[in-house]
Coordinates of C-alpha atoms in Angstrom, one line a residue:
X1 CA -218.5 81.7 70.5
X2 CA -218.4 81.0 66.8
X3 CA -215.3 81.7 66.7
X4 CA -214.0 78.6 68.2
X5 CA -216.3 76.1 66.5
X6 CA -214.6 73.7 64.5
X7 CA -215.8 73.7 60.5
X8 CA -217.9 70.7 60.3
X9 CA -215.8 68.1 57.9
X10 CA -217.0 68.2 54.4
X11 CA -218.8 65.1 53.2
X12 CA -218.8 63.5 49.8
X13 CA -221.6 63.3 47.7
X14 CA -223.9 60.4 48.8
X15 CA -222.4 56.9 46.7
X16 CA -224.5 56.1 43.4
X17 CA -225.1 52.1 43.9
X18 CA -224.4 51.2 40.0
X19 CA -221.4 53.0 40.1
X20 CA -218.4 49.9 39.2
X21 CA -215.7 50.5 42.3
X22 CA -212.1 50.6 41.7
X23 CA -209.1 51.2 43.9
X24 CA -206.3 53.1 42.4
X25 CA -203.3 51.3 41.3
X26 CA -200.0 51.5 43.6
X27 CA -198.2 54.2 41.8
X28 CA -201.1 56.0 41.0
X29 CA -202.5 56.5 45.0
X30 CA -199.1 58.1 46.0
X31 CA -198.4 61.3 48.0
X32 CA -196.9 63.2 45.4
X33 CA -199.7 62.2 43.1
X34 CA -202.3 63.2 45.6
X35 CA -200.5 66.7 45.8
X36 CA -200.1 67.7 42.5
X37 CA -202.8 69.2 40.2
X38 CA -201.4 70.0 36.0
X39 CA -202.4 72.2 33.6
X40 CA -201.6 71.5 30.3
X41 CA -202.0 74.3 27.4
X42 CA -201.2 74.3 24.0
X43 CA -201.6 77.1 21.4
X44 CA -203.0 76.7 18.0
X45 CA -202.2 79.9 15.5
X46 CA -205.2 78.6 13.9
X47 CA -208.9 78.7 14.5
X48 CA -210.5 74.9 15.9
X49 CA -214.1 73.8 16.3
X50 CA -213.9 73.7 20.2
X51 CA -217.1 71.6 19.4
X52 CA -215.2 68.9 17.2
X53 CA -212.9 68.5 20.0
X54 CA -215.8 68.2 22.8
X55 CA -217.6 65.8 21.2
X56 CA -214.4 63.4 20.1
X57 CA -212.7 63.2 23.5
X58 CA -216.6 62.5 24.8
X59 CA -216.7 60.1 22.5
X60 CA -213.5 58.0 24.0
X61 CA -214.6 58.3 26.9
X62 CA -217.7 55.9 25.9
X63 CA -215.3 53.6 24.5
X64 CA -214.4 50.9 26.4
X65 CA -212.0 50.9 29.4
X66 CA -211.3 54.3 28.4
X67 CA -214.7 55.2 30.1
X68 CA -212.5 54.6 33.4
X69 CA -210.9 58.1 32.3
X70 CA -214.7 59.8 33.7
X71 CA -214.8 58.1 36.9
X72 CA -215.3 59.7 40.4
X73 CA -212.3 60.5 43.0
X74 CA -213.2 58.9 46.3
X75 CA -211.9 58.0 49.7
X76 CA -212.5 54.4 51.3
X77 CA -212.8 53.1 54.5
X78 CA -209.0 53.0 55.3
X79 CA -207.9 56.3 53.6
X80 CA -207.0 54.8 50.2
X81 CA -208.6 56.4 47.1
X82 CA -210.5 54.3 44.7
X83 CA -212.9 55.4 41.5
X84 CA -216.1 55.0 41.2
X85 CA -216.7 54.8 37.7
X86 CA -220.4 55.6 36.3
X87 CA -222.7 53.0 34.7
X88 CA -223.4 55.7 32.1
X89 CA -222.5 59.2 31.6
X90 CA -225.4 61.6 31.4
X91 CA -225.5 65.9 31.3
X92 CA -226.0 65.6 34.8
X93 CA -222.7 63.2 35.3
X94 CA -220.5 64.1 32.2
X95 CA -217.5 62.2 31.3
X96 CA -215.3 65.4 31.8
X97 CA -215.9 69.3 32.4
X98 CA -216.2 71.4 29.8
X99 CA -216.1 75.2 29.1
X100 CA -215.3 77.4 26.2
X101 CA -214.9 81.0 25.8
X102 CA -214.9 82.9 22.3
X103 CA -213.3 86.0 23.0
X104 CA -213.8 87.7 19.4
X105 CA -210.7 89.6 18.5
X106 CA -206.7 88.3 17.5
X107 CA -204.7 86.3 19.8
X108 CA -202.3 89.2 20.0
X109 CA -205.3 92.0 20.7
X110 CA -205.5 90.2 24.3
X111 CA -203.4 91.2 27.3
X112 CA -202.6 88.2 28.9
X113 CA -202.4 85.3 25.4
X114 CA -200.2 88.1 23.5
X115 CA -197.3 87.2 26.2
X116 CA -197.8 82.9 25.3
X117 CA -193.8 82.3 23.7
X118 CA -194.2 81.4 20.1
X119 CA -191.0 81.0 18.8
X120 CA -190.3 83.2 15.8
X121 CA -187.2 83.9 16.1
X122 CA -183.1 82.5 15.6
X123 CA -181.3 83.3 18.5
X124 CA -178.4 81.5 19.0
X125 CA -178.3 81.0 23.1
X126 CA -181.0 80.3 25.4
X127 CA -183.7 82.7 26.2
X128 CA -185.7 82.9 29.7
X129 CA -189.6 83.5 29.0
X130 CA -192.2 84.3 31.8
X131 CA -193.8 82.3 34.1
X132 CA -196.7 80.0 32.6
X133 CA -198.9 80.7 35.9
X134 CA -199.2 83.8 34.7
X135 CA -201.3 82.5 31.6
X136 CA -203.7 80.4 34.4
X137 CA -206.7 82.6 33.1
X138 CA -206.6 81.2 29.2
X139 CA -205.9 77.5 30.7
X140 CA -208.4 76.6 32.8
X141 CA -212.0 78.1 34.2
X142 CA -212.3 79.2 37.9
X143 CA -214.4 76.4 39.2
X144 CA -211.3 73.7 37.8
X145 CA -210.1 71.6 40.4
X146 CA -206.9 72.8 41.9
X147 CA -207.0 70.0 45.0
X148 CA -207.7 66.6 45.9
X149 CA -210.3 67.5 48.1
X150 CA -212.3 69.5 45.0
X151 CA -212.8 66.3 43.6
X152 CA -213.3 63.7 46.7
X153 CA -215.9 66.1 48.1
X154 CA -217.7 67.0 44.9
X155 CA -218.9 64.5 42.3
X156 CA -216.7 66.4 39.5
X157 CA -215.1 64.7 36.6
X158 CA -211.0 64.1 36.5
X159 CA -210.6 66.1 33.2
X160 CA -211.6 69.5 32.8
X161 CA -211.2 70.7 29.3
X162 CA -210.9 74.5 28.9
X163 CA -210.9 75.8 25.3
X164 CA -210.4 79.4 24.1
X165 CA -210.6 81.0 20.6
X166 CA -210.0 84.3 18.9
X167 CA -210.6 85.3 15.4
X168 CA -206.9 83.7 14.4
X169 CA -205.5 81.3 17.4
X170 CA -207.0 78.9 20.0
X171 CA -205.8 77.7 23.1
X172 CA -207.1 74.2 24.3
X173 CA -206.2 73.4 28.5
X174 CA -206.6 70.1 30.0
X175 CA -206.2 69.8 33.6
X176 CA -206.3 66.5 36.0
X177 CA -204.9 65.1 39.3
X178 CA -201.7 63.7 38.9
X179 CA -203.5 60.0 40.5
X180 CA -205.3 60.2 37.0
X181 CA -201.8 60.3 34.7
X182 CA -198.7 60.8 34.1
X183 CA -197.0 62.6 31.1
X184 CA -196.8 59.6 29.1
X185 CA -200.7 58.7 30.1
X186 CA -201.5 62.5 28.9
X187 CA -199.2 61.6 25.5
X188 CA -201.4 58.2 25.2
X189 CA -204.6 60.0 25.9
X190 CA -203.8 62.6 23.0
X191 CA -203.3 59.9 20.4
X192 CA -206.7 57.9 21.0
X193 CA -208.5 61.4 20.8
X194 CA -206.9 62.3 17.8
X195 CA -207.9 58.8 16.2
X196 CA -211.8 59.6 16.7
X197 CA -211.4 62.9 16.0
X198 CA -210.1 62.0 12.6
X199 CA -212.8 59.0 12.4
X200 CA -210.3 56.0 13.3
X201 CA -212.3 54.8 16.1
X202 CA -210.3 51.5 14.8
X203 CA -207.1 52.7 15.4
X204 CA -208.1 53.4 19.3
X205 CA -206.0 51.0 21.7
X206 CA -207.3 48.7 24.3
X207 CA -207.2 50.2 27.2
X208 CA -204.7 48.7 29.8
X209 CA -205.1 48.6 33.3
X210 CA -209.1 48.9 34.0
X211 CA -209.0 47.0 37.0
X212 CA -205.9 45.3 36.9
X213 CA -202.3 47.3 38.3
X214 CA -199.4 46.1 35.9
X215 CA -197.3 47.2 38.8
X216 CA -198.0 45.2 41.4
X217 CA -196.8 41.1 40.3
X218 CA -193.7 43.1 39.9
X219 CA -193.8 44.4 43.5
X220 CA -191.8 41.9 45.7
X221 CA -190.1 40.2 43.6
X222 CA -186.5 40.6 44.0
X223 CA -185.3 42.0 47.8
X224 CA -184.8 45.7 48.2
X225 CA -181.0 45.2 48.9
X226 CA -180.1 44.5 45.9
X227 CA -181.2 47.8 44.4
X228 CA -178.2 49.2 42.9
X229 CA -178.1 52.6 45.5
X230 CA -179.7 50.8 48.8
X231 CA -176.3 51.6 50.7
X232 CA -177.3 55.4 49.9
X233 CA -180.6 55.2 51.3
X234 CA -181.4 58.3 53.4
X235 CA -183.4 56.9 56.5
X236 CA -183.8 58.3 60.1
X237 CA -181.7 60.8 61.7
X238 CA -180.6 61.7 58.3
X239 CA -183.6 62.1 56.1
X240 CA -185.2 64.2 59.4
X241 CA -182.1 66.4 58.9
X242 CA -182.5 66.8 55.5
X243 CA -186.1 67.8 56.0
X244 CA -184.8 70.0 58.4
X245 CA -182.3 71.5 55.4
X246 CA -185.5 72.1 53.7
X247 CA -187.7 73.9 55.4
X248 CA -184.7 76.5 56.3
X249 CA -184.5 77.1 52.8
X250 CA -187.7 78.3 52.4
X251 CA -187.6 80.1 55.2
X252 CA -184.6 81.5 53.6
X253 CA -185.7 82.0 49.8
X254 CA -189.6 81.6 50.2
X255 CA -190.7 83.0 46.8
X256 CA -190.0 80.9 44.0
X257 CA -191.2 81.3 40.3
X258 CA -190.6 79.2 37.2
X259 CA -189.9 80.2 33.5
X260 CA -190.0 78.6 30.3
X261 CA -186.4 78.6 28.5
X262 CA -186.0 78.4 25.1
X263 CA -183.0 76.1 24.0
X264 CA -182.1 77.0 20.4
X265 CA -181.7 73.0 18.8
X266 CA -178.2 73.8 17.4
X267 CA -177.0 75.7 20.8
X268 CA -177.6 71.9 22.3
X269 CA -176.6 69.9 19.4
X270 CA -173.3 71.8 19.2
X271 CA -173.2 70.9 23.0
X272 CA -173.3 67.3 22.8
X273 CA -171.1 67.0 19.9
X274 CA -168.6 68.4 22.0
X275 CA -169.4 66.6 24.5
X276 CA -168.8 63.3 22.2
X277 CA -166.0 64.7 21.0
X278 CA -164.4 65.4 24.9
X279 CA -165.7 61.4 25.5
X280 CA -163.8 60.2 22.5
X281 CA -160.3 61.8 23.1
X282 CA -161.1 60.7 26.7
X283 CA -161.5 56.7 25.7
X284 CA -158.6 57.0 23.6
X285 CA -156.1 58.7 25.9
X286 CA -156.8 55.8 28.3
X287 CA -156.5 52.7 25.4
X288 CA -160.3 51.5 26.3
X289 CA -160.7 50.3 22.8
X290 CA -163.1 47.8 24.1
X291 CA -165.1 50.0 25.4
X292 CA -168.3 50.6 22.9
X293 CA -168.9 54.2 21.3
X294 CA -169.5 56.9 24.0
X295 CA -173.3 57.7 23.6
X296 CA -175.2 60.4 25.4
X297 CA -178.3 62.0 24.3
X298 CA -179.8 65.4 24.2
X299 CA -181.9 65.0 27.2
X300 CA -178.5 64.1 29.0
X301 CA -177.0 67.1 27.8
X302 CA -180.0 69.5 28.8
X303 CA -180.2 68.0 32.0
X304 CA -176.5 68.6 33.1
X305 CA -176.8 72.1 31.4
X306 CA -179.6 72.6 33.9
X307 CA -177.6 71.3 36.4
X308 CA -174.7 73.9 35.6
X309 CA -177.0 76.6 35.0
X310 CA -178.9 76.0 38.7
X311 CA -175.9 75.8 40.5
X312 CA -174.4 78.9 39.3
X313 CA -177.2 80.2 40.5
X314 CA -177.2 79.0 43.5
X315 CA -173.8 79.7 44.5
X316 CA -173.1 76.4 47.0
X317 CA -171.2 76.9 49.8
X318 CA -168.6 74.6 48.5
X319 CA -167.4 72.3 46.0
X320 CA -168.0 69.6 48.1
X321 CA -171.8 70.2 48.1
X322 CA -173.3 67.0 47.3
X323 CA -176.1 67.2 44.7
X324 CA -178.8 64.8 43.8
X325 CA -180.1 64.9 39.6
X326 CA -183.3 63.3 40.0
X327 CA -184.5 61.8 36.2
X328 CA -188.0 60.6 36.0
X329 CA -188.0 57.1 34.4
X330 CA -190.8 56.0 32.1
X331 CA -191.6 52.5 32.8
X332 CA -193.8 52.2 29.5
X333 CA -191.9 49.8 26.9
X334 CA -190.6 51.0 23.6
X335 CA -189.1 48.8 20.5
X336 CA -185.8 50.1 21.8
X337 CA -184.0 51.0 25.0
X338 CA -180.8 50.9 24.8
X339 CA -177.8 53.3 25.3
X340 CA -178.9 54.9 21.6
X341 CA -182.5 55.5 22.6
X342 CA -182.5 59.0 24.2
X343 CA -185.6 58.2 26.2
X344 CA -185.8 56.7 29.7
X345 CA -187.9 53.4 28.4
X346 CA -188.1 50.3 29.7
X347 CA -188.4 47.2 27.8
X348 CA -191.6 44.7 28.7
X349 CA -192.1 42.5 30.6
X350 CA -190.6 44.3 33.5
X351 CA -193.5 45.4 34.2
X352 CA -195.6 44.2 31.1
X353 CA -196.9 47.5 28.5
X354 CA -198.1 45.8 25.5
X355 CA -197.1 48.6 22.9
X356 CA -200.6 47.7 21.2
X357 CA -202.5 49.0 24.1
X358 CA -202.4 52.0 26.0
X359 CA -201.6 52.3 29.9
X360 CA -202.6 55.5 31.0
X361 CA -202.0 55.6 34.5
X362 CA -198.6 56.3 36.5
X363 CA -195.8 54.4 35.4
X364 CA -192.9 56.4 36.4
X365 CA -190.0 56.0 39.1
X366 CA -186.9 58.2 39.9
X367 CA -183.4 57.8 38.5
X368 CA -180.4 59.1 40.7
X369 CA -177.3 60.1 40.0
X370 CA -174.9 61.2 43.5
X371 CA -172.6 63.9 42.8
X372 CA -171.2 66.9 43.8
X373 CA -171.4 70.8 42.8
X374 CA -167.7 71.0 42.0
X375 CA -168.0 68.3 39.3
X376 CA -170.5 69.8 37.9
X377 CA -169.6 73.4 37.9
X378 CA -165.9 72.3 37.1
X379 CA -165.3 69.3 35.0
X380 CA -166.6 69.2 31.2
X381 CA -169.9 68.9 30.8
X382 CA -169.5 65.6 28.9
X383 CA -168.5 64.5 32.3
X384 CA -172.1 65.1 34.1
X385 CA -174.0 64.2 31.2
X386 CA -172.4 60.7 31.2
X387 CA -172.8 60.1 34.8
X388 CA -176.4 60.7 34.3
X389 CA -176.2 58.1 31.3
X390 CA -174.7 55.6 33.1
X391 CA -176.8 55.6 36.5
X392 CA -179.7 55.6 33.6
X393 CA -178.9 52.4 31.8
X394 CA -177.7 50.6 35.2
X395 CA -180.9 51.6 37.2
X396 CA -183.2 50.9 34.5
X397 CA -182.4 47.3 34.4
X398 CA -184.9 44.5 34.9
X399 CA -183.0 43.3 38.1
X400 CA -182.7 46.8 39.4
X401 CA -186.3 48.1 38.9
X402 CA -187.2 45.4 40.6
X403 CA -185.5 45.9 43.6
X404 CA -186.4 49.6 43.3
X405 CA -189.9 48.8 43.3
X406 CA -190.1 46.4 46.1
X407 CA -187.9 49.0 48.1
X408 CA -190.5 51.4 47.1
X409 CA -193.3 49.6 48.9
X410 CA -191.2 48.7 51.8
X411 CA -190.6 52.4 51.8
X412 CA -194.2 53.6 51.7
X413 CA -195.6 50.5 53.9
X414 CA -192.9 51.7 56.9
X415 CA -192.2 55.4 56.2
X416 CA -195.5 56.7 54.3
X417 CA -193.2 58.6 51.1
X418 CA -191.0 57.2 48.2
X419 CA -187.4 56.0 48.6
X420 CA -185.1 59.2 48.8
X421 CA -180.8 58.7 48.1
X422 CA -178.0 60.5 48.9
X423 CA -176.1 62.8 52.0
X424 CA -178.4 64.9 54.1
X425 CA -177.4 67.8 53.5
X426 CA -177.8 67.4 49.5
X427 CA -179.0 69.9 46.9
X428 CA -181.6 68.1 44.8
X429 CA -182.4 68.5 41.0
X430 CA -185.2 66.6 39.0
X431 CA -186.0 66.9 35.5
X432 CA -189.0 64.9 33.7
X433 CA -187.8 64.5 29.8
X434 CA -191.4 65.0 28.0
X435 CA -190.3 65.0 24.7
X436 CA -191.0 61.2 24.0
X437 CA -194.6 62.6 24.4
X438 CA -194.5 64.6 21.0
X439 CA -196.8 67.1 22.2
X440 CA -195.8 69.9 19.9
X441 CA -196.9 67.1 17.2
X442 CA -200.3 66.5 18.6
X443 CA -202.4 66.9 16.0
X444 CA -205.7 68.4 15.7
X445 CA -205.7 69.3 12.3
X446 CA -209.4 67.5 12.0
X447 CA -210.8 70.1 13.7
X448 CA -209.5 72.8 12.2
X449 CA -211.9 75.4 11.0
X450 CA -209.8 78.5 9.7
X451 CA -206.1 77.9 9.7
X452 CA -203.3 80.2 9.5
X453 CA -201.7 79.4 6.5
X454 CA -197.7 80.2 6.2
X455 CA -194.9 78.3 3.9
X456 CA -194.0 76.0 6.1
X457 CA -197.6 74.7 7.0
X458 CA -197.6 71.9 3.8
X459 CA -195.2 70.7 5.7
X460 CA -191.5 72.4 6.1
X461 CA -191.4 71.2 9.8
X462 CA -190.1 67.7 10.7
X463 CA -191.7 65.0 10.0
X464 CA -193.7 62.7 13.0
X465 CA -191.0 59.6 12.3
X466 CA -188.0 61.7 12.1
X467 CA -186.1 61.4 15.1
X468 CA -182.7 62.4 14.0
X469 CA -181.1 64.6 16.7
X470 CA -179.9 66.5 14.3
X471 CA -183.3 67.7 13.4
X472 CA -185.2 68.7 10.4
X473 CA -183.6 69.1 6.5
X474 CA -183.4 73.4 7.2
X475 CA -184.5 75.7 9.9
X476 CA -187.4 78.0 9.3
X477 CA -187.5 81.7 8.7
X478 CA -188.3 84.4 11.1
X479 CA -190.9 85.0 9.0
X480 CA -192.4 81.5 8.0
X481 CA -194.2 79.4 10.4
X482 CA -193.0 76.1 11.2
X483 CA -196.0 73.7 12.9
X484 CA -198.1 72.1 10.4
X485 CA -201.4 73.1 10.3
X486 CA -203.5 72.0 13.0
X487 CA -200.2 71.4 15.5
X488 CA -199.1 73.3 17.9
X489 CA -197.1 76.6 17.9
X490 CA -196.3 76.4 21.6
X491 CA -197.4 74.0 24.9
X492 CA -196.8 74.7 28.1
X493 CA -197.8 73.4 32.1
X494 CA -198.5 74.9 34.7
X495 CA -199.8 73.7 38.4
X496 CA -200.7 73.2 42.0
X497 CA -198.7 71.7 44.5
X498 CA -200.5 71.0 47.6
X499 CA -198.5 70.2 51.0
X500 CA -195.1 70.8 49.3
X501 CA -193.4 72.6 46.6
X502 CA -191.3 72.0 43.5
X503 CA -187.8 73.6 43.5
X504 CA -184.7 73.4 41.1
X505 CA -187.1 71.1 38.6
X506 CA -189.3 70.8 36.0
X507 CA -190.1 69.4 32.8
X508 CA -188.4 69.4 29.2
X509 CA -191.6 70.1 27.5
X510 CA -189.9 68.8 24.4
X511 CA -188.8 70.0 20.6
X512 CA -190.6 72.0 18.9
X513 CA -190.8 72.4 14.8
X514 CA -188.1 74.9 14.4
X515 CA -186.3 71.8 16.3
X516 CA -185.9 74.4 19.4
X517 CA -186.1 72.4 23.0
X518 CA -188.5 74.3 25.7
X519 CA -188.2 73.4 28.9
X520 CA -190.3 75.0 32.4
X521 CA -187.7 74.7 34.8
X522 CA -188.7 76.5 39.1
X523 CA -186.3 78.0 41.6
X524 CA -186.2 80.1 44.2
X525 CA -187.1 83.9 43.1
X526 CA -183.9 85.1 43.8
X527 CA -181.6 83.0 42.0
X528 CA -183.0 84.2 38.3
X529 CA -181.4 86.9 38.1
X530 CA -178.0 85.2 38.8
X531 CA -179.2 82.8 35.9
X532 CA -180.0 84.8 33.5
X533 CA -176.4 87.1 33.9
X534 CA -174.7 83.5 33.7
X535 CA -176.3 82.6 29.9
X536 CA -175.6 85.9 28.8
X537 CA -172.1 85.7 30.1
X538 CA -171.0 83.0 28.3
X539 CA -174.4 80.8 26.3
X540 CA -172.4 77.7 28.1

């Protein structure tokens, strides 16, 4: 008869009454959010006090608002999650998780961190690495969360921190729920705990958005019609057809994997300038003098490269195949956005980002562009990459974001998920551009104990300020290391997705000091193969 009792529902710890309660902030307490669980890894070829880095990032956590950063995952009344944030953090109710393992022998002694990329060499054309799941062991400890529920019914920490060393590398893991932060918040995060590891606790940023959502007075504001693709929106019949479309292809294709490429820096800068180039002869053969300079940046050009590459892959039915390139907007304001800034930024106060403080939470909305697998496989790929430019600059908008944002809610409120565009029976792509992040210049060099010295650790690789495309003064040797010490030679993420799963996307993880882009891109098992044959064909 045991066999047909029910489990008896899980029930969180009991509520500590000087616990502050917060609800989570609109973008933050989304379905996706709830979903998703990241693992982020970097690896250091030199050897780091795993206890200088413990005891700094516990440190932040005590300062300030950043002590939200510790608070508990819980579940009100109605179903919405809110934090309950500790009055103090003791051993028995840490800030964070913490474990460390010392494994005693050289990074390239252990079977599974031997295989971590670390790029050391100068090809000329993209090369496909392994999965980064396949490294889960060096990232994060078995008891880390992997699901909402680990958290909600447990009185566990958001941030797990998971460090190992060897005799001449360490790898450091961090690992939240995406309701915690976004890649930006994670880029933010890194910067305070590099200021206290280095004894700046001056230089840490107020904390934005405690208690207060920077979202919301935006929410509302200007009527969901007048969002730029509201005639696109797929609603009803349609959007249960494309759900429909979905499932069938993972019945179809159900194993899917992801790899990390390699994208050599002058492979894509070669790219774009012909890309320019095919933009300029354009504008003149059509007498648009008054048209300004064609601009697209590097993250256009990977993306539509992607796009090409996916496709190709893919092998649609037809040309006509509609296709959806999804880029994830940053909504975090920067000194500049416009058309030259190759970053998805957003200028305040729409919504308000003081650059002096730090907003850690979600702050991140989708950018469409509609077209179709024959323009993409078939026109120049100047062509795709300025479509995705465009839509970029027009959605990004004040006016537009606005609208987005209130359509968003509406969205939610009626349909319970995010505002999707485009035909039914579309192929979707999304890319989130991490490389305004800098992680490959995070920099840990104060707790270096033993580093790894080569030539170029004074400081051959480019410098923090420099964000020429064209990339640093001269490229490395084979034999020289690149990263400066402390910095690291490779990061990578990894995840869980929980009620859905992540296909044709993925993140640029960003440039690294040989000026090399790396980006973790997923598809369906099959279809790498294909891929792989397609960049050895012909690198374009």
């Amino acid at each position: 008869m045991n066999l047909f009792r029910s489990r008896p529902k899980p029930q969180p710890p009991p509520k500590v009454p000087s616990d502050e309660v917060i609800p989570l902030h609109y973008l933050d307490d989304q379905f996706y959010t709830r979903a998703l669980v990241l693992h982020f890894f970097s690896r250091f070829d030199d050897v780091l006090d795993p206890e200088k880095l413990r005891q700094a990032l516990d440190r932040l956590l005590h300062i300030g608002g950043w002590r939200k950063l510790g608070a508990r995952l819980r579940l009100n009344d109605v179903g919405g999650l809110e934090y309950h944030v500790p009055a103090e953090y003791t051993a028995e109710r840490p800030p964070f998780s913490y474990t460390r393992v010392n494994t005693g022998i050289r990074i390239d002694e252990h079977y599974i961190a031997r295989r971590i990329p670390r790029n050391s060499s100068n090809s000329q054309k993209p090369v496909l690495f392994e999965d980064p799941a396949n490294f889960s062991d060096l990232i994060y400890s078995p008891d880390t969360p992997t699901k909402l529920e680990d958290w909600l019914y447990t009185d566990k920490p958001p941030l797990s921190l998971h460090i190992v060393t060897f005799t001449d590398a360490t790898i450091v893991g961090l690992s939240w729920s995406h309701t915690l932060l976004d890649a930006m918040g994670r880029h933010l995060l890194q910067r305070a705990w590099t200021a206290v590891l280095e004894g700046r606790e001056q230089d840490v940023p107020p904390f934005q958005g405690y208690s207060e959502d920077p979202i919301t007075p935006v929410v509302d504001q200007t009527p969901p019609e007048q969002y730029v693709l509201y005639d696109h929106l797929l609603r009803g019949f349609g959007f249960v057809m494309f759900v429909m479309y979905m499932i069938l292809e993972f019945v179809w294709w159900p194993q899917q994997s992801s790899r990390l490429i390699l994208l050599p820096g002058a492979y894509i800068q070669n790219l774009r300038q012909q890309a320019l180039q095919d933009l300029r002869e354009r504008k003149s053969e059509n007498n648009n003098n008054n048209e300004s300079e064609p601009f697209i940046s590097e993250g256009d050009i990977i993306f539509a490269w992607l796009a090409r590459k996916t496709l190709q892959a893919l092998r649609p039915s037809s040309p006509h195949v509609p296709v959806n390139l999804t880029l994830i907007l940053n909504l975090r304001g920067s000194s500049s956005s416009s058309s030259s800034n190759s970053n998805a930024t957003l200028t305040p106060p729409y919504p308000s980002f003081p650059p002096e403080q730090s907003y850690i939470g979600n702050a991140s909305l989708a950018c469409t562009t509609l077209t179709t697998a024959g323009e993409i496989l078939h026109e120049p790929l100047s062509q795709t990459a300025v479509r995705i430019r465009q839509n970029l600059d027009i959605q990004r908008t004040p006016s537009n974001l606005q609208a987005f944002l209130s359509l968003h809610r509406r969205e939610v409120r009626s349909t319970g998920r995010s505002p999707l565009f485009g035909p039914r029976d579309q192929v979707m792509l999304s890319l989130s551009n991490w490389h305004r992040g800098r992680f490959f210049e995070q920099d840990f060099s104060g707790a270096v104990a033993a580093a790894v010295v080569g030539p170029a650790a004074a400081g051959l690789g480019k410098a923090d300020d420099d964000d020429d495309d064209e990339g640093g003064s001269r490229r490395p040797l084979e034999t020289e290391r690149a990263e400066k010490i402390g910095r690291p030679s490779f990061v990578g993420v990894t995840g869980h997705e929980n009620g859905f799963r992540i296909r044709n996307a993925g993140p640029c993880l960003g440039r690294d000091a040989r000026g090399d882009w790396w980006v973790s891109w997923a598809l369906r098992e099959e279809a790498w193969g294909v891929w792989e044959r397609e960049v050895l064909r012909d690198g374009h």
